[in-house]
Coordinates of C-alpha atoms in Angstrom, one line a residue:
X1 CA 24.8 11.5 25.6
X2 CA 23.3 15.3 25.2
X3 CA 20.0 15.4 26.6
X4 CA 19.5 17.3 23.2
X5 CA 20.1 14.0 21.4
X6 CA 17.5 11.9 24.0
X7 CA 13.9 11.5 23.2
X8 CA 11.4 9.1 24.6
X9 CA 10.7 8.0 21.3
X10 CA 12.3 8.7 17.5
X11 CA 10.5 8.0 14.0
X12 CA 13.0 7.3 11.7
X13 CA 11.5 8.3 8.6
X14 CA 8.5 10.2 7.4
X15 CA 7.1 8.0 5.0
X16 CA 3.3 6.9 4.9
X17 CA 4.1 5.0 8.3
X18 CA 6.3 7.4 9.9
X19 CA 4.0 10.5 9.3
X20 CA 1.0 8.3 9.9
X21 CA 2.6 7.2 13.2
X22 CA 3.1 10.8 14.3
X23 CA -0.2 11.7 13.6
X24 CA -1.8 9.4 15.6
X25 CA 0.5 10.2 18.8
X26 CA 0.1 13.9 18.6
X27 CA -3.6 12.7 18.7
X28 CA -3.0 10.9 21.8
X29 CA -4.0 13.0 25.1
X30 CA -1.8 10.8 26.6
X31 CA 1.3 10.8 24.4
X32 CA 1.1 14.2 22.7
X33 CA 3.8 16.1 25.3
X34 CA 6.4 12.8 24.9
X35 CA 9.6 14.1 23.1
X36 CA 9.6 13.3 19.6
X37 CA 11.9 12.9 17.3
X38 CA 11.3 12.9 13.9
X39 CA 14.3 11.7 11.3
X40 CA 14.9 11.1 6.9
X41 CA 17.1 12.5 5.2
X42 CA 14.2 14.8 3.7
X43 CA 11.2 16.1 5.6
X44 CA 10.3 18.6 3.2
X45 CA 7.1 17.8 1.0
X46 CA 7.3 15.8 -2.0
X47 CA 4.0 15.6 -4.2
X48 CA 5.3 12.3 -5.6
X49 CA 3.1 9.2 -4.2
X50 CA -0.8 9.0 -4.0
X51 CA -2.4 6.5 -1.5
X52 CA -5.2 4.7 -2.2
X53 CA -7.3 3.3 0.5
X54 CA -11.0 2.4 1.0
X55 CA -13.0 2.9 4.8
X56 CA -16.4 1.9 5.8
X57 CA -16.1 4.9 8.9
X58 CA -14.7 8.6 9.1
X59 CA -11.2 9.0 8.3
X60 CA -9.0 10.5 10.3
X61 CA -7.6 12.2 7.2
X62 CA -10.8 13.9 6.0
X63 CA -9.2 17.2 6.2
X64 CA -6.4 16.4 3.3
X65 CA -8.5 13.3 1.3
X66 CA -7.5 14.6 -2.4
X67 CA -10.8 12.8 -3.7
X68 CA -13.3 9.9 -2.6
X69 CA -15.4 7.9 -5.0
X70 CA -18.5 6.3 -4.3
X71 CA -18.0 4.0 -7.5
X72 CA -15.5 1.6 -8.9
X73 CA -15.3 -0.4 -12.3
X74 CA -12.8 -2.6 -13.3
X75 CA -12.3 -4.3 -16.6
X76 CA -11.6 -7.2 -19.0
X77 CA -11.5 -7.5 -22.3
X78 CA -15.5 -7.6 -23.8
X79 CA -16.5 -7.2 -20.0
X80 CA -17.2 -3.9 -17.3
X81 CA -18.4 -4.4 -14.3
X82 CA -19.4 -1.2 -12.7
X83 CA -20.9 -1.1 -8.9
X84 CA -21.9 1.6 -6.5
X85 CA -20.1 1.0 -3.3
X86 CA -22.4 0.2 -0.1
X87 CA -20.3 0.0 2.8
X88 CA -16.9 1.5 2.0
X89 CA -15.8 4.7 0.4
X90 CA -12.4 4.8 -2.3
X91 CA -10.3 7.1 -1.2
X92 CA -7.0 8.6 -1.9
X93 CA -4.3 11.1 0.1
X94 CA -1.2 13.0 -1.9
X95 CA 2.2 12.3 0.0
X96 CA 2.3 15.6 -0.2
X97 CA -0.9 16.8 2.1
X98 CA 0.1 13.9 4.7
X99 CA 3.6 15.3 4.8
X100 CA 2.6 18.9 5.5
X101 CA -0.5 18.4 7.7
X102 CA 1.4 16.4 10.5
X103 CA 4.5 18.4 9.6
X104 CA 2.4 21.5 10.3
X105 CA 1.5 20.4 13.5
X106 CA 4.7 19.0 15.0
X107 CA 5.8 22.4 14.2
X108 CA 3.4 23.5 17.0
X109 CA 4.7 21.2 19.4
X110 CA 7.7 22.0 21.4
X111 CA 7.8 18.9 22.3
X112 CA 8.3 17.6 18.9
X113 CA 12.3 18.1 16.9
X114 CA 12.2 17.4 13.2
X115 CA 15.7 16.2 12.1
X116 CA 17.0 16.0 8.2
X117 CA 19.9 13.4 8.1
X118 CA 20.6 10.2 7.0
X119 CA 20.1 7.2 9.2
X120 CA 22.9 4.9 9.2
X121 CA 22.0 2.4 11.8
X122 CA 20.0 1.0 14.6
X123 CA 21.4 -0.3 17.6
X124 CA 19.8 -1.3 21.4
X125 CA 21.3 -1.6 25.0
X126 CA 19.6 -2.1 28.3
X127 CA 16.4 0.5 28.4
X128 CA 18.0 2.2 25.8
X129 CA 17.8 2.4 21.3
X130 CA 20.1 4.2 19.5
X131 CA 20.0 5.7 16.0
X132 CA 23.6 6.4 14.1
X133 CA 23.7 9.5 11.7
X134 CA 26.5 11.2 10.0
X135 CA 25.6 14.2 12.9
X136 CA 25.5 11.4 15.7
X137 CA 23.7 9.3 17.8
X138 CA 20.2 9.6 19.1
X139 CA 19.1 7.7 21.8
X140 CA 15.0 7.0 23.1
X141 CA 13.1 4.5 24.7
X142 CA 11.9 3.3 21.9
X143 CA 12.5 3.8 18.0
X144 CA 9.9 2.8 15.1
X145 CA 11.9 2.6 11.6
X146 CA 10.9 2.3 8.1
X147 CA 14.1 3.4 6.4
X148 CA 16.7 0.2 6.8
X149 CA 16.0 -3.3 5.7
X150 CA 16.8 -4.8 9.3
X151 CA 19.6 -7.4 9.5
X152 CA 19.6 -11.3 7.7
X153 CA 16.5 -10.0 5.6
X154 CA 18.0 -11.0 2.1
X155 CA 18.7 -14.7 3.8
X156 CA 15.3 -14.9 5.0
X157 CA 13.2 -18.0 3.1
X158 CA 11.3 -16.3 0.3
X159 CA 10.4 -18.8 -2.6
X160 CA 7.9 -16.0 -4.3
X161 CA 8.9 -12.3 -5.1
X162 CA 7.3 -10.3 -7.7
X163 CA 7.2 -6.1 -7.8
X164 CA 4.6 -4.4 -8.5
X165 CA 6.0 -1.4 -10.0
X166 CA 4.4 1.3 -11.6
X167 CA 4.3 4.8 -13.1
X168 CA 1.8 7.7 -13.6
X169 CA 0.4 10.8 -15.3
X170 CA -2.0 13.3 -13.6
X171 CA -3.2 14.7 -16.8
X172 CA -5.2 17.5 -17.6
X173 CA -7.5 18.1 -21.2
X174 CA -9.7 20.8 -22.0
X175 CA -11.9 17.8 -23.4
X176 CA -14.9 16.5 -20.2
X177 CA -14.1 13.1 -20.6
X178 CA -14.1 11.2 -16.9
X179 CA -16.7 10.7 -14.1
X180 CA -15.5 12.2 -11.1
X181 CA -17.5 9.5 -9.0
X182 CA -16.2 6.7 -10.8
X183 CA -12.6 5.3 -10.9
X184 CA -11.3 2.4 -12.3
X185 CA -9.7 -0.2 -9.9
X186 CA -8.7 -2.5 -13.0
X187 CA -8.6 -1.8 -16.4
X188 CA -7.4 -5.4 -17.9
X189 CA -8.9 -4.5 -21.2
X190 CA -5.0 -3.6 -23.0
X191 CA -3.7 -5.4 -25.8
X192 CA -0.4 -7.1 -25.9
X193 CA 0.2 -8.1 -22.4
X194 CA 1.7 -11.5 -21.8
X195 CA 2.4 -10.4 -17.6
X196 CA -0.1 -9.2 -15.3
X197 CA -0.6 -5.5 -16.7
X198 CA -3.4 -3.1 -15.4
X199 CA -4.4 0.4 -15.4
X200 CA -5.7 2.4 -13.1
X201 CA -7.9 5.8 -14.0
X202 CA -8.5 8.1 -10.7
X203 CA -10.3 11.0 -12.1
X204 CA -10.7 14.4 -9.9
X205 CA -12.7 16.1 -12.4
X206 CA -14.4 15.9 -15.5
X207 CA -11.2 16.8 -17.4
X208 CA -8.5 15.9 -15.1
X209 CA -7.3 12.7 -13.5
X210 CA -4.1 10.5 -12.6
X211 CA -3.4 7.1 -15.1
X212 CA -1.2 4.6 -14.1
X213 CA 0.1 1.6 -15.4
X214 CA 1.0 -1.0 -13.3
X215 CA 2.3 -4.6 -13.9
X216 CA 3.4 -7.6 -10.9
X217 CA 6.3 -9.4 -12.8
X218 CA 9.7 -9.7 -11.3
X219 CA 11.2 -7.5 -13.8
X220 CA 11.7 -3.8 -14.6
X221 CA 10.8 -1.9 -17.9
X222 CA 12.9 1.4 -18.9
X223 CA 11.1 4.6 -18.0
X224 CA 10.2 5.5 -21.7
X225 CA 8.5 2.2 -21.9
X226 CA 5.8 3.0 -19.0
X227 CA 5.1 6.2 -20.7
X228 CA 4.9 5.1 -23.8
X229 CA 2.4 2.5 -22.8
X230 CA 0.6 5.3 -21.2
X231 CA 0.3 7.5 -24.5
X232 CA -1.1 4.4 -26.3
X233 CA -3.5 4.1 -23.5
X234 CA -5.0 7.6 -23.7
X235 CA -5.0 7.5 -27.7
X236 CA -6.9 4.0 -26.9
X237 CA -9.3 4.5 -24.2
X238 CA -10.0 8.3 -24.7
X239 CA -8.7 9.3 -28.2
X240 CA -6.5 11.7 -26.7
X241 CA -3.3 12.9 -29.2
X242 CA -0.2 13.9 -26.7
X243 CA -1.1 17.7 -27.8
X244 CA -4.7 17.2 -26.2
X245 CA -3.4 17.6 -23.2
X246 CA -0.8 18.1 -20.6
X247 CA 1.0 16.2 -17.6
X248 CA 0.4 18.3 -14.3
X249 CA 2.9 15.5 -12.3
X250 CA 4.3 12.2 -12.5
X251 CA 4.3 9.5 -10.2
X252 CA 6.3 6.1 -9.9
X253 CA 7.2 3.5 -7.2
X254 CA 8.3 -0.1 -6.8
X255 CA 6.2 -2.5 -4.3
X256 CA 7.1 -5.8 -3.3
X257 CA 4.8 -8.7 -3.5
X258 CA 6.3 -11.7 -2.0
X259 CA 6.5 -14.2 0.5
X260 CA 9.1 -13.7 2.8
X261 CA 8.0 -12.8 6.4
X262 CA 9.5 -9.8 7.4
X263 CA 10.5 -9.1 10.8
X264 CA 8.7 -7.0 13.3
X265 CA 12.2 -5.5 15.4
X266 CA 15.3 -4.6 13.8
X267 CA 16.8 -4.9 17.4
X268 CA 16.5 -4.6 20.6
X269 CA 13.8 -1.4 21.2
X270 CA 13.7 -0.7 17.8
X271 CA 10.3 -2.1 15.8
X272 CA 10.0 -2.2 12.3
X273 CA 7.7 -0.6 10.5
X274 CA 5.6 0.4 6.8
X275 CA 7.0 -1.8 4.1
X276 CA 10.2 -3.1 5.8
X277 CA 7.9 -4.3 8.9
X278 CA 5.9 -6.2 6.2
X279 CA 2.9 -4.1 6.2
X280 CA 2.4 -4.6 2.4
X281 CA 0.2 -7.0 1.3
X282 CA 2.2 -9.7 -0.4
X283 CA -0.9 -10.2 -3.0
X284 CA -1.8 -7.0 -3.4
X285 CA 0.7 -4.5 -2.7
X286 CA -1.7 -2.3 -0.5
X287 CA -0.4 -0.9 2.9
X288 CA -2.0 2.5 3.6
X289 CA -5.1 1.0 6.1
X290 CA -2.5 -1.6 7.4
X291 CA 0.1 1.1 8.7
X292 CA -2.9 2.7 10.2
X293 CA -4.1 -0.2 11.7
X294 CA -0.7 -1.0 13.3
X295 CA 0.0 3.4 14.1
X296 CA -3.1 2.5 16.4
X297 CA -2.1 -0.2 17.6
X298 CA 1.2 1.1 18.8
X299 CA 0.0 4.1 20.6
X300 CA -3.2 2.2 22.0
X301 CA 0.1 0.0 23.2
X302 CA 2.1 2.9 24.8
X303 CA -1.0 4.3 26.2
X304 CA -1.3 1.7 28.6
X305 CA 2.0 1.0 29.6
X306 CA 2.5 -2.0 27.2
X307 CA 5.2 -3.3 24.7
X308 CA 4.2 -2.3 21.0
X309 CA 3.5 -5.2 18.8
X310 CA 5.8 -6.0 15.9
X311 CA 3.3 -5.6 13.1
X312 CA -0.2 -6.7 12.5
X313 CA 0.8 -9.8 10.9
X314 CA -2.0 -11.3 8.6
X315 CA -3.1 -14.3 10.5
X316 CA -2.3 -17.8 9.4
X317 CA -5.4 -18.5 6.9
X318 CA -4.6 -14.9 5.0
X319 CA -1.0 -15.8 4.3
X320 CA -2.2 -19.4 3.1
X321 CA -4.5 -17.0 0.7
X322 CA -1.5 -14.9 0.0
X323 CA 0.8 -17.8 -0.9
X324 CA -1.4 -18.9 -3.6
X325 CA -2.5 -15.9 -5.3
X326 CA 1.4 -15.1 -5.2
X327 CA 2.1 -18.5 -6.8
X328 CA -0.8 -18.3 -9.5
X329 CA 0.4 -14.6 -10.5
X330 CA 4.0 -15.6 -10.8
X331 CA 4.1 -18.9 -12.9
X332 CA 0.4 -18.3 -14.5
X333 CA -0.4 -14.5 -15.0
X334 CA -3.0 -15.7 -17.5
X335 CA -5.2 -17.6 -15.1
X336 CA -4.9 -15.0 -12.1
X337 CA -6.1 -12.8 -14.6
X338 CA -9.0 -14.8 -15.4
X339 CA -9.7 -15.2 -11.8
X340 CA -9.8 -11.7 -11.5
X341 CA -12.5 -11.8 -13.6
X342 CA -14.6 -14.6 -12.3
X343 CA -14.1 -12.7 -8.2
X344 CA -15.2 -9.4 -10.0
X345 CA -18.5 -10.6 -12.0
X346 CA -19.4 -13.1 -9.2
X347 CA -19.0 -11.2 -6.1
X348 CA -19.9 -7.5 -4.9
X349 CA -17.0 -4.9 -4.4
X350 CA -18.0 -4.3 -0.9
X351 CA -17.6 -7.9 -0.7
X352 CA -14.3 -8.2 -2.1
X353 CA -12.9 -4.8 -0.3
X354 CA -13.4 -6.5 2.5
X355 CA -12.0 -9.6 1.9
X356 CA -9.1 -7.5 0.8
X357 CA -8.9 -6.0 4.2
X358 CA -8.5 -9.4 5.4
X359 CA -11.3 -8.5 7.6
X360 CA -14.0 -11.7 6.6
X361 CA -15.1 -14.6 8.2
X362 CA -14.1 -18.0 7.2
X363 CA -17.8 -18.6 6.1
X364 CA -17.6 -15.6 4.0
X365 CA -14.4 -16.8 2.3
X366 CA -15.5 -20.1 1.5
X367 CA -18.6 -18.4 -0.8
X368 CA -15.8 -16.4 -2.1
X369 CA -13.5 -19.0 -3.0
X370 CA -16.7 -21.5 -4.7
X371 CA -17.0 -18.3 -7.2
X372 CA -13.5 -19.1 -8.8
X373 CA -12.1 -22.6 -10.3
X374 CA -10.7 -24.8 -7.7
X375 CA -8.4 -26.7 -9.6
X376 CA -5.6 -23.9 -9.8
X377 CA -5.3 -23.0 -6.3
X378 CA -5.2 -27.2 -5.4
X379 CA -1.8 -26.6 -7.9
X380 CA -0.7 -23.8 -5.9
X381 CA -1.7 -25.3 -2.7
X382 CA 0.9 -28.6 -4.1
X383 CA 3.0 -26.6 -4.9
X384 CA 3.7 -24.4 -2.0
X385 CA 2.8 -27.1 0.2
X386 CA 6.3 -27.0 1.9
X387 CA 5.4 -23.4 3.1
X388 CA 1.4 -23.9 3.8
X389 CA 2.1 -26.8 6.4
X390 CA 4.9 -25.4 8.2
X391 CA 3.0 -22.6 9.8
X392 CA 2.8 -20.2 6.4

């Protein structure tokens, strides 16, 4: 093997975790002069996906934050419920800033070699992992992936799977008509909708902001019909005709919500990480704090001569969780909706953030939990019974 091609470690692909990962090692006084090698079959910026994620400290990504809002409504039909945050701050990061502000950086590093290919395979022996592309193989001591589904995934048990799938417009209107501190998490309040079916208004100005609608079924809809539903929504919510204003970018994406667990290595030395090391939140669909969360604790790993972990798994009591909102939003949309409503008008959004960053105590849950109706998560506790008693 070239010592060209031999790195101590390789990223393959610079996605949310890959770039994330990088970041946090070229951060790393420790870590920083390792060789690095970072892989996808594109590196080059691609102002395509904005990340959502909510902090109660300083980012690390203050520099490239596109926006942050202080408060957050969501809503129902003939109810708003609007609330300052306390403890967190809503935030949100363009692919596209992440991409070039770690990109920039590596670029300063010698130690760092940015590769464009496509990544074929993963392979380990002895000390050694290996990556397979078309322009051959790469070898390091360790390799963190989030590019291949990792072998026997599609036979692993999985008795839920939804998608949340999505698409949006960044629009902008000569017209002042959005608060620039406010955006809405939820926007239930649409017509029509026999799935779970939400929008989502992040506004950057007074006359410009992304819309997005979003639904968790296990089905697609044609482009057209996301966009459609989009145009109807603006005419609705903000009586804005299509030639009132114009669509700066689009954005759309497919996240899966379901129970499978996902496995932390792919093989021998190579970990798995971002969506296909089951970083997502099967209930939610949110993984930008989690793949920080595990970027630190990788490096923190490295840094003192330990094994990375596999993931941050959620622990036993937040799958349990996971399982039942997963069963309620698959076979009864209509009552997770409602319950939706009940955790929103009976608890705070700090509150709820939190519990959302799985990072409550069981005390904490319990008053959570005697805010909604019991009786449909005993069903779903029945019903998924086989999975809750044999570890989750």
């Amino acid at each position: 093997m070239s010592q060209n091609n031999s790195f101590d470690i390789i990223i393959a692909g610079a996605g949310a975790s890959g770039l994330s990962l990088l970041g946090v090692l070229l951060a790393s006084d420790r870590l920083r002069s390792s060789r690095i090698l970072l892989a996808d079959r594109r590196l080059a910026p691609a102002d395509d996906k904005t990340w959502c994620f909510w902090s109660d400290y300083k980012s690390p990504y203050n520099q490239i934050i596109s926006h942050t809002w202080h408060t957050l409504q969501v809503n129902f039909p003939g109810f708003t419920c609007r609330e300052k945050l306390k403890n967190y701050k809503y935030h949100c990061v363009r692919s596209s800033e992440l991409n070039s502000a770690v990109l920039e950086q590596a670029r300063n590093e010698g130690n760092i070699t940015l590769l464009e290919s496509e990544i074929s395979g993963f392979s380990g022996k002895g000390s050694e992992a290996i990556m397979q592309t078309p322009d051959g193989e790469y070898t390091a001591s360790r390799i963190f992936q989030s590019v291949l589904l990792p072998p026997g995934f599609e036979n692993a048990k999985n008795d839920i799977s939804l998608k949340q799938h999505f698409t949006g417009w960044e629009i902008e209107t000569d017209r002042q008509l959005f608060d620039a501190n406010r955006a809405t998490f939820m926007d239930f309040d649409i017509p029509g909708e026999d799935e779970i079916a939400f929008f989502y208004v992040l506004p950057f100005s007074q006359n410009k902001a992304l819309i997005e609608y979003t639904l968790f079924s296990d089905h697609l809809l044609p482009d057209a019909a996301y966009e459609k539903k989009i145009e109807t929504y603006l005419a609705q919510k903000y009586a804005l005709k299509p030639n009132e204003f114009s669509i700066t970018r689009k954005e759309k994406g497919v996240i899966p919500m379901e129970d499978r667990h996902y496995p932390g290595m792919y093989c021998k030395r190579v970990w798995n990480t971002g969506t296909v090391g089951g970083l997502t939140k099967p209930s939610t669909g949110y993984t930008f704090n989690r793949i920080q969360r595990h970027s630190r604790d990788i490096v923190t790993a490295l840094e003192q001569g330990k094994e990375p972990p596999e993931n941050s798994r959620s622990s036993y009591r937040f799958r349990v969780y996971d399982l039942m909102f997963l069963y309620l939003m698959k076979h009864h949309p209509e009552t997770a909706v409602l319950i939706f409503e009940d955790l929103f008008k009976r608890n705070s959004f700090d509150t709820l953030l939190q519990f959302l960053d799985e990072d409550t105590h069981f005390g904490q849950e319990l008053r959570i939990f005697r805010t909604v109706p019991p009786l449909p998560f005993i069903k779903s506790i029945y019903k998924m019974k086989h999975r809750i008693f044999t570890g989750a």
